[in-house]
């Protein structure tokens, strides 16, 4: 099993930038995982933000963040990143990273049910 720890969240002004990190640990190599980012605002369901395949070569971003957020996977450092630019108040949420072990059939995954392991989450608050 994998352990995932998010960091980098905080209070940011609208239009600002934040870089989230998700550090992975465990015996299974990081390359064996496809990764994803999800967020959950108060009173709302956890929603898809971004995903990356095992190699880091393919990324997908939700329409709401496309052009503003960029995810990347550093297999050498066992770290998943989410660079968030031009932040909006509606981006305020707890952000979670997730890992899917030994992905098969597809390279990137969009549903919470697709993932096997989750981090504890990090709060991102964007002020108007």
CSV table of C-alpha atoms in Angstrom, one decimal:
chain,number,residue,atom,x,y,z
A,1,UNK,CA,0.0,0.0,0.0
A,2,UNK,CA,1.0,3.6,-0.6
A,3,UNK,CA,1.1,6.6,1.6
A,4,UNK,CA,0.3,10.0,0.1
A,5,UNK,CA,0.9,13.3,1.8
A,6,UNK,CA,-0.2,16.6,0.2
A,7,UNK,CA,1.3,20.0,1.1
A,8,UNK,CA,1.5,23.5,-0.2
A,9,UNK,CA,-2.1,24.7,0.5
A,10,UNK,CA,-2.9,28.0,2.1
A,11,UNK,CA,-4.7,31.3,1.8
A,12,UNK,CA,-4.2,33.0,-1.6
A,13,UNK,CA,-5.6,36.1,-3.2
A,14,UNK,CA,-7.7,35.8,-6.4
A,15,UNK,CA,-5.4,35.8,-9.4
A,16,UNK,CA,-2.6,34.3,-7.4
A,17,UNK,CA,-0.7,31.1,-7.7
A,18,UNK,CA,-0.1,28.0,-5.5
A,19,UNK,CA,1.9,24.9,-6.1
A,20,UNK,CA,0.6,21.7,-4.4
A,21,UNK,CA,2.8,18.7,-3.8
A,22,UNK,CA,1.9,15.1,-3.2
A,23,UNK,CA,4.7,13.0,-1.8
A,24,UNK,CA,4.4,9.2,-2.2
A,25,UNK,CA,6.0,6.5,-0.2
A,26,UNK,CA,5.9,2.7,-0.1
A,27,UNK,CA,7.5,-0.3,-1.5
A,28,UNK,CA,5.7,-0.2,-4.8
A,29,UNK,CA,7.6,2.0,-7.3
A,30,UNK,CA,5.9,5.3,-8.1
A,31,UNK,CA,6.0,4.4,-11.8
A,32,UNK,CA,3.4,1.7,-11.1
A,33,UNK,CA,0.8,4.3,-10.3
A,34,UNK,CA,-1.4,6.6,-12.3
A,35,UNK,CA,-2.2,9.7,-10.3
A,36,UNK,CA,-5.1,12.1,-9.9
A,37,UNK,CA,-6.1,15.4,-8.2
A,38,UNK,CA,-9.6,15.9,-6.8
A,39,UNK,CA,-11.1,18.7,-4.7
A,40,UNK,CA,-14.0,19.0,-2.4
A,41,UNK,CA,-15.7,22.2,-1.3
A,42,UNK,CA,-18.0,22.4,1.7
A,43,UNK,CA,-21.4,20.7,1.0
A,44,UNK,CA,-20.2,19.4,-2.4
A,45,UNK,CA,-19.1,16.1,-3.8
A,46,UNK,CA,-15.5,15.4,-4.4
A,47,UNK,CA,-14.8,16.4,-8.0
A,48,UNK,CA,-12.1,15.6,-10.6
A,49,UNK,CA,-9.4,18.2,-11.2
A,50,UNK,CA,-6.6,16.6,-13.1
A,51,UNK,CA,-5.0,13.3,-13.8
A,52,UNK,CA,-1.6,12.0,-15.1
A,53,UNK,CA,-0.6,8.6,-16.4
A,54,UNK,CA,2.2,6.4,-14.9
A,55,UNK,CA,5.0,8.0,-16.9
A,56,UNK,CA,3.9,11.6,-16.5
A,57,UNK,CA,3.7,11.9,-20.3
A,58,UNK,CA,-0.1,12.3,-20.5
A,59,UNK,CA,-2.1,14.7,-18.5
A,60,UNK,CA,-5.8,15.6,-18.4
A,61,UNK,CA,-7.4,18.6,-16.7
A,62,UNK,CA,-11.1,19.3,-16.0
A,63,UNK,CA,-12.8,22.1,-18.0
A,64,UNK,CA,-13.1,24.3,-15.0
A,65,UNK,CA,-9.3,24.4,-14.4
A,66,UNK,CA,-7.9,23.9,-17.9
A,67,UNK,CA,-5.5,26.6,-18.9
A,68,UNK,CA,-5.0,27.6,-15.3
A,69,UNK,CA,-3.8,24.4,-13.5
A,70,UNK,CA,-1.1,22.0,-14.6
A,71,UNK,CA,-0.3,18.6,-13.0
A,72,UNK,CA,3.0,16.8,-13.4
A,73,UNK,CA,4.5,13.6,-12.1
A,74,UNK,CA,8.1,13.4,-11.1
A,75,UNK,CA,8.9,9.7,-10.9
A,76,UNK,CA,12.5,10.3,-9.9
A,77,UNK,CA,11.4,12.2,-6.8
A,78,UNK,CA,8.1,10.3,-6.1
A,79,UNK,CA,6.2,13.6,-6.2
A,80,UNK,CA,3.0,14.6,-7.9
A,81,UNK,CA,2.5,18.4,-8.4
A,82,UNK,CA,-0.4,20.7,-9.1
A,83,UNK,CA,0.6,24.1,-10.3
A,84,UNK,CA,-2.4,26.4,-9.8
A,85,UNK,CA,-2.4,29.8,-11.5
A,86,UNK,CA,-5.0,32.6,-11.8
A,87,UNK,CA,-6.9,31.2,-8.8
A,88,UNK,CA,-10.5,32.1,-8.4
A,89,UNK,CA,-12.6,32.1,-5.2
A,90,UNK,CA,-14.6,29.1,-6.6
A,91,UNK,CA,-11.3,27.1,-6.5
A,92,UNK,CA,-11.5,27.1,-2.7
A,93,UNK,CA,-11.6,23.5,-1.5
A,94,UNK,CA,-9.7,20.7,0.1
A,95,UNK,CA,-7.4,19.2,-2.5
A,96,UNK,CA,-6.6,15.5,-2.5
A,97,UNK,CA,-4.1,13.5,-4.5
A,98,UNK,CA,-4.9,9.9,-5.3
A,99,UNK,CA,-3.1,6.9,-6.7
A,100,UNK,CA,-4.3,4.0,-8.9
A,101,UNK,CA,-2.1,0.9,-8.6
A,102,UNK,CA,-1.2,-1.0,-11.8
A,103,UNK,CA,-3.6,0.9,-14.1
A,104,UNK,CA,-4.8,-1.3,-16.9
A,105,UNK,CA,-6.9,-0.6,-20.0
A,106,UNK,CA,-6.6,3.2,-19.7
A,107,UNK,CA,-3.8,5.6,-18.9
A,108,UNK,CA,-5.7,8.3,-17.0
A,109,UNK,CA,-8.6,8.0,-14.7
A,110,UNK,CA,-11.4,10.5,-13.8
A,111,UNK,CA,-13.6,9.0,-11.1
A,112,UNK,CA,-13.0,8.8,-7.3
A,113,UNK,CA,-13.9,5.2,-7.5
A,114,UNK,CA,-11.0,4.5,-9.9
A,115,UNK,CA,-8.4,5.2,-7.3
A,116,UNK,CA,-6.9,2.9,-4.6
A,117,UNK,CA,-5.1,5.3,-2.3
A,118,UNK,CA,-5.7,8.8,-1.1
A,119,UNK,CA,-3.9,11.6,0.7
A,120,UNK,CA,-5.2,13.5,3.7
A,121,UNK,CA,-6.0,16.6,1.7
A,122,UNK,CA,-4.7,20.2,1.9
A,123,UNK,CA,-6.9,23.3,2.2
A,124,UNK,CA,-6.7,25.9,-0.5
A,125,UNK,CA,-8.6,29.1,0.2
A,126,UNK,CA,-8.8,31.9,-2.4
A,127,UNK,CA,-10.0,35.3,-1.3
A,128,UNK,CA,-11.9,37.7,-3.5
